[in-house]
Amino acid sequence: MNKLLILWLLLISISPILAQKNISLENILHRIEETHPDLKMMDAKVKELDAYAEGARNWEAPKFGAGFFMTPYNYMMWSRAGALYHEGMNQGMGSFMVQGEQMIPNRKMLDAEERYMKSMSGMEVAQKGVMRNMLFAEAKMAYYRWLVLEKKKNVLKESQNLLRYMIESAEVRYKYNQEKLSSIYKAKAALLDLDRMNLMFDGDIRQQKVMLNTLMLQDRAADFQIDTLSLAYLYPNTPLNLDTTAVINRSDLKVIDQSLTISRYKQEVEFQKLKPMFGVQYGHMFAFGNQWQFTLMGMVTIPFAKWSSRQIKANIKGLDYQRQAYNKQREGLTNQILGNLADRQVMMQSYQTQIKQYENEQFPALRKRYQSTLLAYEQNTDELFMVLDAWMELKMARMNQLDLLQQLLQAQVEYEKELEKR
């Protein structure tokens, strides 16, 4: 019975841990792409502009009119008898007219308008890529901070176990006057400081969890764990010979390219405005006399006249300068991106070299120092404060290495952001 009770209590204690979801970075990025409202807003804008483009080939609405035409104010003269009596005319004067008018647009103008309208949604598609890249970078940064904090907590856990062992050993020695009380208090103070750091790291982890929950559009208090085994250094020896082909697919460059496309199509529309537009007008008169009449007229606009084309030509010239500005903006942005990539590469290589130096040189030396002082302490040839100093130096070195790892991962996220790498 007691064994069953113990097993039941054990299952209750571990059930919250089992209930926590273990989420990888890829799953988080997928969730953001599927649910984030900013990205959904961009999708809606694309559909909005595509809907507007469906009406690009619209003709000007026809005009219809009806009314009296060349009709005298004296209504007595509308009839044949009245006209004969007043003017000696053989038929009534005036008529009732029905008239219709339709302007026929230039087919090339419609083609240009359609291309221009359809190109507008491409801008929103590129802007969505920029927004997605920013959100992914925020998620990666929070994920990697959390991952490094978990590694720091593991270092603290190991250090706490070592300190407890030293404190227990020192308290036994103190009973036999083989240890100083001040050294024991120093060790206990160091243990309390580790507890404080552990609480600080727990608070930082909760902050990263809230940020990731917010990005995934789920309950801010939703509990989950990350995959702490998925860490990898992606660019250990990246060469510094990047060219423009490495960043050709960046969304912000596509935004500029799309702006150039829109400007070119807008200029085509302006060019077509310099061409004439034709129209037709037809009118039918129901005469009050015996003779019905009609009018049939052709119409043409004259936009190429000097007094009517000044604004169109100015717009065309302004769009030329606009494209020049976009080209220079693209050139400057590309140069800045390549510079940022080279800078991040140098940073990552520097951090990796320092991390390896800690792993291959400093840690072995500090471990040997700690082990030798601990052995000397156990053989009563050294004091506790020397062991504590060796232990604190080793702990600080491991924390410094993890700080470098955090900086490396931050540089890696920025590097991936520049390349717009998922």
Short mmCIF file of C-alpha atoms in Angstrom, two decimals:
data_model
loop_
_atom_site.label_atom_id
_atom_site.label_comp_id
_atom_site.label_asym_id
_atom_site.label_seq_id
_atom_site.Cartn_x
_atom_site.Cartn_y
_atom_site.Cartn_z
CA MET A 1 0.00 0.00 0.00
CA ASN A 2 2.80 2.40 0.91
CA LYS A 3 4.53 1.67 -2.39
CA LEU A 4 1.38 2.49 -4.35
CA LEU A 5 0.96 5.75 -2.44
CA ILE A 6 4.56 6.75 -3.15
CA LEU A 7 4.13 5.92 -6.86
CA TRP A 8 0.93 7.95 -7.04
CA LEU A 9 2.59 10.97 -5.40
CA LEU A 10 5.52 10.66 -7.79
CA LEU A 11 3.21 10.66 -10.82
CA ILE A 12 1.40 13.74 -9.51
CA SER A 13 4.70 15.58 -9.02
CA ILE A 14 5.96 14.91 -12.54
CA SER A 15 2.66 15.34 -14.40
CA PRO A 16 3.06 19.15 -14.84
CA ILE A 17 6.44 18.54 -16.43
CA LEU A 18 5.02 15.94 -18.80
CA ALA A 19 2.15 18.29 -19.67
CA GLN A 20 4.50 20.97 -20.92
CA LYS A 21 4.88 21.12 -24.68
CA ASN A 22 8.34 20.91 -26.17
CA ILE A 23 8.47 23.31 -29.15
CA SER A 24 11.29 23.63 -31.66
CA LEU A 25 12.34 26.90 -33.26
CA GLU A 26 10.99 25.78 -36.64
CA ASN A 27 7.56 25.13 -35.11
CA ILE A 28 7.55 28.60 -33.56
CA LEU A 29 8.43 30.24 -36.88
CA HIS A 30 5.72 28.23 -38.65
CA ARG A 31 3.15 29.29 -36.06
CA ILE A 32 4.11 32.97 -36.47
CA GLU A 33 3.82 32.74 -40.25
CA GLU A 34 0.39 31.13 -40.00
CA THR A 35 -1.20 33.29 -37.29
CA HIS A 36 0.50 36.66 -36.82
CA PRO A 37 -2.00 39.49 -37.47
CA ASP A 38 0.52 41.74 -39.20
CA LEU A 39 1.14 39.08 -41.84
CA LYS A 40 -2.58 38.42 -42.19
CA MET A 41 -3.09 42.15 -42.69
CA MET A 42 -0.60 42.08 -45.57
CA ASP A 43 -2.49 39.17 -47.17
CA ALA A 44 -5.72 41.16 -46.96
CA LYS A 45 -4.06 44.18 -48.59
CA VAL A 46 -2.81 42.01 -51.46
CA LYS A 47 -6.35 40.73 -52.07
CA GLU A 48 -7.66 44.29 -51.83
CA LEU A 49 -5.30 45.57 -54.54
CA ASP A 50 -5.95 42.53 -56.73
CA ALA A 51 -9.65 43.29 -56.46
CA TYR A 52 -9.03 46.90 -57.55
CA ALA A 53 -6.99 45.64 -60.51
CA GLU A 54 -9.98 43.69 -61.82
CA GLY A 55 -11.56 46.99 -62.83
CA ALA A 56 -8.51 48.36 -64.61
CA ARG A 57 -9.98 47.84 -68.10
CA ASN A 58 -13.07 49.83 -67.30
CA TRP A 59 -14.55 52.11 -69.96
CA GLU A 60 -15.87 55.55 -69.20
CA ALA A 61 -19.59 55.39 -68.40
CA PRO A 62 -21.88 56.29 -71.33
CA LYS A 63 -23.87 59.51 -71.10
CA PHE A 64 -27.53 59.78 -71.90
CA GLY A 65 -29.72 62.86 -72.08
CA ALA A 66 -33.24 63.85 -73.10
CA GLY A 67 -35.00 67.21 -73.56
CA PHE A 68 -36.40 69.80 -75.91
CA PHE A 69 -34.33 70.79 -78.95
CA MET A 70 -34.75 74.13 -80.79
CA THR A 71 -38.22 74.50 -79.36
CA PRO A 72 -39.89 77.95 -79.21
CA TYR A 73 -41.07 79.28 -75.87
CA ASN A 74 -44.52 79.81 -77.34
CA TYR A 75 -45.99 76.36 -76.92
CA MET A 76 -48.82 77.31 -79.29
CA MET A 77 -46.32 77.03 -82.15
CA TRP A 78 -45.45 73.41 -81.31
CA SER A 79 -48.55 72.21 -83.15
CA ARG A 80 -49.11 72.53 -86.90
CA ALA A 81 -52.23 74.62 -86.46
CA GLY A 82 -50.49 77.02 -84.11
CA ALA A 83 -47.47 77.43 -86.39
CA LEU A 84 -49.74 78.06 -89.38
CA TYR A 85 -51.75 80.64 -87.47
CA HIS A 86 -48.80 82.56 -85.99
CA GLU A 87 -46.08 82.23 -88.60
CA GLY A 88 -47.80 80.85 -91.63
CA MET A 89 -45.68 77.68 -91.37
CA ASN A 90 -46.96 74.35 -92.60
CA GLN A 91 -45.70 72.28 -89.62
CA GLY A 92 -45.09 72.60 -85.88
CA MET A 93 -41.80 73.96 -84.58
CA GLY A 94 -39.33 72.23 -82.23
CA SER A 95 -38.66 68.63 -81.24
CA PHE A 96 -37.99 66.34 -78.29
CA MET A 97 -34.44 64.97 -78.38
CA VAL A 98 -32.89 61.76 -76.96
CA GLN A 99 -29.08 61.71 -77.02
CA GLY A 100 -26.32 59.21 -76.10
CA GLU A 101 -22.53 59.65 -75.89
CA GLN A 102 -19.69 57.13 -75.41
CA MET A 103 -15.94 57.73 -75.24
CA ILE A 104 -13.89 54.81 -76.58
CA PRO A 105 -10.61 54.39 -74.66
CA ASN A 106 -7.30 53.59 -76.27
CA ARG A 107 -6.62 49.84 -75.97
CA LYS A 108 -2.98 50.51 -75.12
CA MET A 109 -4.14 52.86 -72.37
CA LEU A 110 -6.23 50.04 -70.87
CA ASP A 111 -3.28 47.66 -71.09
CA ALA A 112 -1.04 50.16 -69.31
CA GLU A 113 -3.65 50.80 -66.60
CA GLU A 114 -4.04 47.07 -66.03
CA ARG A 115 -0.30 46.49 -65.66
CA TYR A 116 -0.03 49.44 -63.30
CA MET A 117 -2.88 48.28 -61.06
CA LYS A 118 -1.67 44.65 -60.95
CA SER A 119 1.82 45.76 -59.96
CA MET A 120 0.50 47.44 -56.81
CA SER A 121 -0.18 44.16 -55.02
CA GLY A 122 3.40 43.03 -55.68
CA MET A 123 4.54 45.84 -53.38
CA GLU A 124 2.47 44.42 -50.51
CA VAL A 125 3.87 40.93 -51.15
CA ALA A 126 7.40 42.29 -50.82
CA GLN A 127 6.43 44.29 -47.71
CA LYS A 128 5.05 41.10 -46.18
CA GLY A 129 8.46 39.48 -46.67
CA VAL A 130 10.11 42.37 -44.81
CA MET A 131 7.64 42.05 -41.93
CA ARG A 132 8.04 38.25 -41.77
CA ASN A 133 11.83 38.59 -41.65
CA MET A 134 11.61 41.03 -38.71
CA LEU A 135 9.20 38.79 -36.77
CA PHE A 136 11.39 35.73 -37.36
CA ALA A 137 14.44 37.61 -36.08
CA GLU A 138 12.58 38.62 -32.90
CA ALA A 139 11.49 35.01 -32.31
CA LYS A 140 14.99 33.63 -32.89
CA MET A 141 16.50 36.18 -30.52
CA ALA A 142 14.05 35.28 -27.74
CA TYR A 143 14.49 31.55 -28.39
CA TYR A 144 18.29 31.70 -28.23
CA ARG A 145 18.25 33.89 -25.10
CA TRP A 146 16.07 31.29 -23.43
CA LEU A 147 18.39 28.49 -24.60
CA VAL A 148 21.51 30.17 -23.19
CA LEU A 149 19.70 30.91 -19.92
CA GLU A 150 18.92 27.20 -19.58
CA LYS A 151 22.61 26.43 -20.06
CA LYS A 152 23.50 28.98 -17.39
CA LYS A 153 21.00 27.38 -15.03
CA ASN A 154 22.73 24.03 -15.58
CA VAL A 155 26.05 25.63 -14.62
CA LEU A 156 24.41 27.04 -11.48
CA LYS A 157 22.97 23.64 -10.60
CA GLU A 158 26.38 21.98 -10.86
CA SER A 159 27.95 24.79 -8.85
CA GLN A 160 25.29 24.50 -6.13
CA ASN A 161 26.00 20.79 -5.75
CA LEU A 162 29.72 21.44 -5.43
CA LEU A 163 29.18 24.22 -2.89
CA ARG A 164 26.88 22.08 -0.76
CA TYR A 165 29.49 19.35 -0.72
CA MET A 166 32.19 21.82 0.34
CA ILE A 167 29.97 23.34 3.04
CA GLU A 168 29.12 19.92 4.49
CA SER A 169 32.78 18.93 4.49
CA ALA A 170 33.80 22.23 6.08
CA GLU A 171 31.17 21.96 8.83
CA VAL A 172 32.49 18.51 9.75
CA ARG A 173 36.04 19.87 9.83
CA TYR A 174 34.93 22.83 11.94
CA LYS A 175 33.83 20.46 14.71
CA TYR A 176 37.43 19.26 14.94
CA ASN A 177 38.94 22.78 14.69
CA GLN A 178 40.20 22.06 11.19
CA GLU A 179 38.25 24.85 9.45
CA LYS A 180 37.53 28.53 9.99
CA LEU A 181 33.97 29.72 10.54
CA SER A 182 34.49 32.70 8.21
CA SER A 183 35.27 30.35 5.30
CA ILE A 184 32.02 28.46 5.92
CA TYR A 185 30.03 31.70 5.90
CA LYS A 186 31.78 32.75 2.70
CA ALA A 187 30.72 29.48 1.05
CA LYS A 188 27.12 29.87 2.29
CA ALA A 189 27.03 33.45 0.99
CA ALA A 190 28.21 32.18 -2.41
CA LEU A 191 25.44 29.55 -2.34
CA LEU A 192 22.83 32.23 -1.60
CA ASP A 193 24.20 34.31 -4.47
CA LEU A 194 23.69 31.31 -6.78
CA ASP A 195 20.07 31.12 -5.60
CA ARG A 196 19.65 34.81 -6.44
CA MET A 197 21.14 34.30 -9.92
CA ASN A 198 18.86 31.32 -10.45
CA LEU A 199 15.80 33.46 -9.63
CA MET A 200 17.04 36.16 -12.01
CA PHE A 201 17.47 33.64 -14.83
CA ASP A 202 13.97 32.24 -14.17
CA GLY A 203 12.55 35.76 -14.52
CA ASP A 204 14.44 36.27 -17.79
CA ILE A 205 13.12 32.95 -19.11
CA ARG A 206 9.55 33.98 -18.31
CA GLN A 207 10.10 37.19 -20.28
CA GLN A 208 11.27 35.26 -23.34
CA LYS A 209 8.32 32.87 -22.97
CA VAL A 210 5.87 35.80 -22.91
CA MET A 211 7.50 37.29 -26.01
CA LEU A 212 7.28 34.00 -27.92
CA ASN A 213 3.66 33.47 -26.83
CA THR A 214 2.84 36.98 -28.04
CA LEU A 215 4.50 36.37 -31.41
CA MET A 216 2.61 33.06 -31.77
CA LEU A 217 -0.68 34.80 -30.92
CA GLN A 218 -1.48 32.55 -27.98
CA ASP A 219 -2.14 32.98 -24.26
CA ARG A 220 0.72 34.95 -22.70
CA ALA A 221 0.75 32.53 -19.75
CA ALA A 222 0.81 29.38 -21.92
CA ASP A 223 3.52 27.06 -20.65
CA PHE A 224 5.93 25.23 -22.93
CA GLN A 225 9.56 24.24 -23.16
CA ILE A 226 12.07 24.71 -25.95
CA ASP A 227 14.33 22.14 -27.54
CA THR A 228 17.68 22.83 -25.84
CA LEU A 229 19.47 20.19 -27.94
CA SER A 230 18.93 21.91 -31.30
CA LEU A 231 21.74 24.47 -30.97
CA ALA A 232 24.27 24.58 -33.80
CA TYR A 233 26.80 27.12 -35.03
CA LEU A 234 25.73 27.63 -38.61
CA TYR A 235 28.69 29.59 -39.95
CA PRO A 236 31.96 28.36 -38.42
CA ASN A 237 34.20 29.44 -41.30
CA THR A 238 32.18 31.65 -43.63
CA PRO A 239 34.36 33.33 -46.30
CA LEU A 240 34.29 37.10 -46.63
CA ASN A 241 33.65 37.15 -50.40
CA LEU A 242 29.92 37.85 -50.58
CA ASP A 243 28.54 39.63 -53.65
CA THR A 244 25.16 40.99 -54.66
CA THR A 245 23.89 37.52 -55.65
CA ALA A 246 23.86 36.58 -51.94
CA VAL A 247 21.22 39.20 -51.15
CA ILE A 248 19.30 39.38 -54.42
CA ASN A 249 16.22 37.77 -52.87
CA ARG A 250 15.90 40.12 -49.89
CA SER A 251 12.37 41.48 -49.51
CA ASP A 252 13.42 45.10 -48.95
CA LEU A 253 15.34 44.99 -52.23
CA LYS A 254 12.26 43.48 -53.85
CA VAL A 255 10.29 46.43 -52.46
CA ILE A 256 12.60 48.81 -54.33
CA ASP A 257 12.44 46.65 -57.47
CA GLN A 258 8.65 46.68 -57.27
CA SER A 259 8.71 50.45 -56.80
CA LEU A 260 10.75 50.69 -60.00
CA THR A 261 8.21 48.49 -61.80
CA ILE A 262 5.29 50.58 -60.56
CA SER A 263 7.06 53.78 -61.59
CA ARG A 264 7.69 52.38 -65.08
CA TYR A 265 4.07 51.31 -65.52
CA LYS A 266 2.89 54.66 -64.18
CA GLN A 267 5.03 56.37 -66.81
CA GLU A 268 3.48 54.17 -69.51
CA VAL A 269 0.06 55.34 -68.37
CA GLU A 270 1.22 58.96 -68.62
CA PHE A 271 2.60 58.35 -72.13
CA GLN A 272 -0.75 56.93 -73.23
CA LYS A 273 -2.47 60.08 -71.96
CA LEU A 274 -0.66 61.97 -74.73
CA LYS A 275 -2.56 59.94 -77.33
CA PRO A 276 -6.03 61.00 -78.46
CA MET A 277 -9.21 59.37 -77.22
CA PHE A 278 -12.14 58.92 -79.59
CA GLY A 279 -15.83 59.02 -78.93
CA VAL A 280 -19.21 58.96 -80.65
CA GLN A 281 -22.39 60.93 -80.03
CA TYR A 282 -25.83 60.14 -81.39
CA GLY A 283 -29.02 62.10 -80.97
CA HIS A 284 -32.58 61.51 -82.25
CA MET A 285 -35.19 64.30 -82.44
CA PHE A 286 -38.89 63.53 -82.27
CA ALA A 287 -40.09 66.58 -84.22
CA PHE A 288 -43.38 68.22 -83.36
CA GLY A 289 -43.84 68.54 -87.12
CA ASN A 290 -43.71 65.76 -89.68
CA GLN A 291 -39.90 65.56 -90.13
CA TRP A 292 -37.89 63.57 -87.56
CA GLN A 293 -34.15 64.36 -87.39
CA PHE A 294 -30.94 62.89 -85.94
CA THR A 295 -27.34 63.88 -85.22
CA LEU A 296 -24.29 61.57 -85.40
CA MET A 297 -20.96 63.07 -84.38
CA GLY A 298 -17.46 61.74 -83.80
CA MET A 299 -15.28 63.23 -81.05
CA VAL A 300 -11.57 63.24 -80.38
CA THR A 301 -9.50 64.64 -77.51
CA ILE A 302 -6.33 66.60 -78.26
CA PRO A 303 -4.08 65.92 -75.22
CA PHE A 304 -0.87 66.56 -77.18
CA ALA A 305 -1.67 70.22 -77.53
CA LYS A 306 0.84 72.39 -75.69
CA TRP A 307 -1.72 73.91 -73.34
CA SER A 308 -3.13 70.49 -72.33
CA SER A 309 0.01 68.31 -72.16
CA ARG A 310 2.19 70.41 -69.85
CA GLN A 311 1.27 68.46 -66.70
CA ILE A 312 1.56 65.05 -68.40
CA LYS A 313 5.05 65.81 -69.69
CA ALA A 314 6.06 67.07 -66.24
CA ASN A 315 4.81 63.82 -64.69
CA ILE A 316 6.81 61.76 -67.19
CA LYS A 317 9.95 63.73 -66.44
CA GLY A 318 9.39 63.44 -62.69
CA LEU A 319 8.98 59.65 -62.94
CA ASP A 320 12.35 59.47 -64.72
CA TYR A 321 13.99 61.15 -61.73
CA GLN A 322 12.01 58.91 -59.38
CA ARG A 323 13.47 55.79 -60.98
CA GLN A 324 16.96 57.25 -60.75
CA ALA A 325 16.38 57.77 -57.01
CA TYR A 326 15.13 54.18 -56.59
CA ASN A 327 18.19 52.81 -58.40
CA LYS A 328 20.53 54.77 -56.13
CA GLN A 329 18.55 53.67 -53.09
CA ARG A 330 18.91 50.05 -54.16
CA GLU A 331 22.62 50.48 -54.75
CA GLY A 332 23.10 52.07 -51.33
CA LEU A 333 21.01 49.44 -49.52
CA THR A 334 22.87 46.60 -51.23
CA ASN A 335 26.19 48.09 -50.21
CA GLN A 336 24.97 48.49 -46.62
CA ILE A 337 23.70 44.89 -46.47
CA LEU A 338 27.00 43.48 -47.77
CA GLY A 339 28.87 45.60 -45.23
CA ASN A 340 26.64 44.35 -42.41
CA LEU A 341 27.14 40.75 -43.52
CA ALA A 342 30.92 41.12 -43.54
CA ASP A 343 30.78 42.76 -40.10
CA ARG A 344 28.65 39.93 -38.67
CA GLN A 345 30.97 37.33 -40.20
CA VAL A 346 33.98 38.88 -38.48
CA MET A 347 32.05 39.05 -35.20
CA MET A 348 30.95 35.40 -35.42
CA GLN A 349 34.45 34.21 -36.24
CA SER A 350 35.84 36.21 -33.31
CA TYR A 351 33.25 34.84 -30.88
CA GLN A 352 33.79 31.28 -32.10
CA THR A 353 37.55 31.62 -31.65
CA GLN A 354 37.09 32.88 -28.10
CA ILE A 355 34.60 30.11 -27.26
CA LYS A 356 36.99 27.46 -28.55
CA GLN A 357 39.83 29.08 -26.60
CA TYR A 358 37.78 28.79 -23.41
CA GLU A 359 36.94 25.16 -24.20
CA ASN A 360 40.41 24.02 -25.26
CA GLU A 361 42.71 26.06 -23.00
CA GLN A 362 41.10 27.98 -20.14
CA PHE A 363 38.64 25.35 -18.89
CA PRO A 364 41.23 22.53 -18.67
CA ALA A 365 43.63 24.80 -16.76
CA LEU A 366 40.94 26.11 -14.39
CA ARG A 367 39.57 22.61 -13.77
CA LYS A 368 43.04 21.34 -12.89
CA ARG A 369 43.54 24.28 -10.51
CA TYR A 370 40.19 23.61 -8.84
CA GLN A 371 40.81 19.85 -8.60
CA SER A 372 44.30 20.36 -7.17
CA THR A 373 43.10 22.84 -4.53
CA LEU A 374 40.18 20.53 -3.63
CA LEU A 375 42.59 17.59 -3.29
CA ALA A 376 44.93 19.69 -1.18
CA TYR A 377 41.99 20.75 0.99
CA GLU A 378 40.94 17.13 1.48
CA GLN A 379 44.53 16.33 2.52
CA ASN A 380 44.51 19.26 4.97
CA THR A 381 47.27 21.09 3.07
CA ASP A 382 45.11 23.94 1.81
CA GLU A 383 42.23 26.07 3.12
CA LEU A 384 38.59 26.32 2.06
CA PHE A 385 38.83 29.89 0.75
CA MET A 386 41.43 28.75 -1.80
CA VAL A 387 39.00 26.07 -3.04
CA LEU A 388 36.24 28.68 -3.19
CA ASP A 389 38.43 31.05 -5.21
CA ALA A 390 39.30 28.28 -7.70
CA TRP A 391 35.65 27.26 -7.95
CA MET A 392 34.45 30.86 -8.48
CA GLU A 393 37.07 31.43 -11.17
CA LEU A 394 35.92 28.29 -13.00
CA LYS A 395 32.25 29.26 -12.66
CA MET A 396 32.86 32.80 -13.95
CA ALA A 397 34.80 31.42 -16.92
CA ARG A 398 31.90 29.15 -17.84
CA MET A 399 29.45 32.05 -17.50
CA ASN A 400 31.70 34.26 -19.65
CA GLN A 401 31.77 31.54 -22.31
CA LEU A 402 27.96 31.40 -22.30
CA ASP A 403 27.86 35.21 -22.60
CA LEU A 404 30.04 34.84 -25.68
CA LEU A 405 27.68 32.16 -26.95
CA GLN A 406 24.77 34.58 -26.50
CA GLN A 407 26.64 37.25 -28.48
CA LEU A 408 27.50 34.68 -31.16
CA LEU A 409 23.87 33.63 -31.51
CA GLN A 410 22.76 37.27 -31.63
CA ALA A 411 25.26 37.95 -34.42
CA GLN A 412 24.05 34.80 -36.17
CA VAL A 413 20.41 35.97 -35.99
CA GLU A 414 21.43 39.35 -37.41
CA TYR A 415 23.42 37.57 -40.13
CA GLU A 416 20.40 35.43 -41.04
CA LYS A 417 18.21 38.52 -40.97
CA GLU A 418 20.49 40.25 -43.48
CA LEU A 419 20.32 37.17 -45.75
CA GLU A 420 16.58 36.79 -44.97
CA LYS A 421 17.26 33.19 -44.06
CA ARG A 422 14.50 31.35 -42.21
#
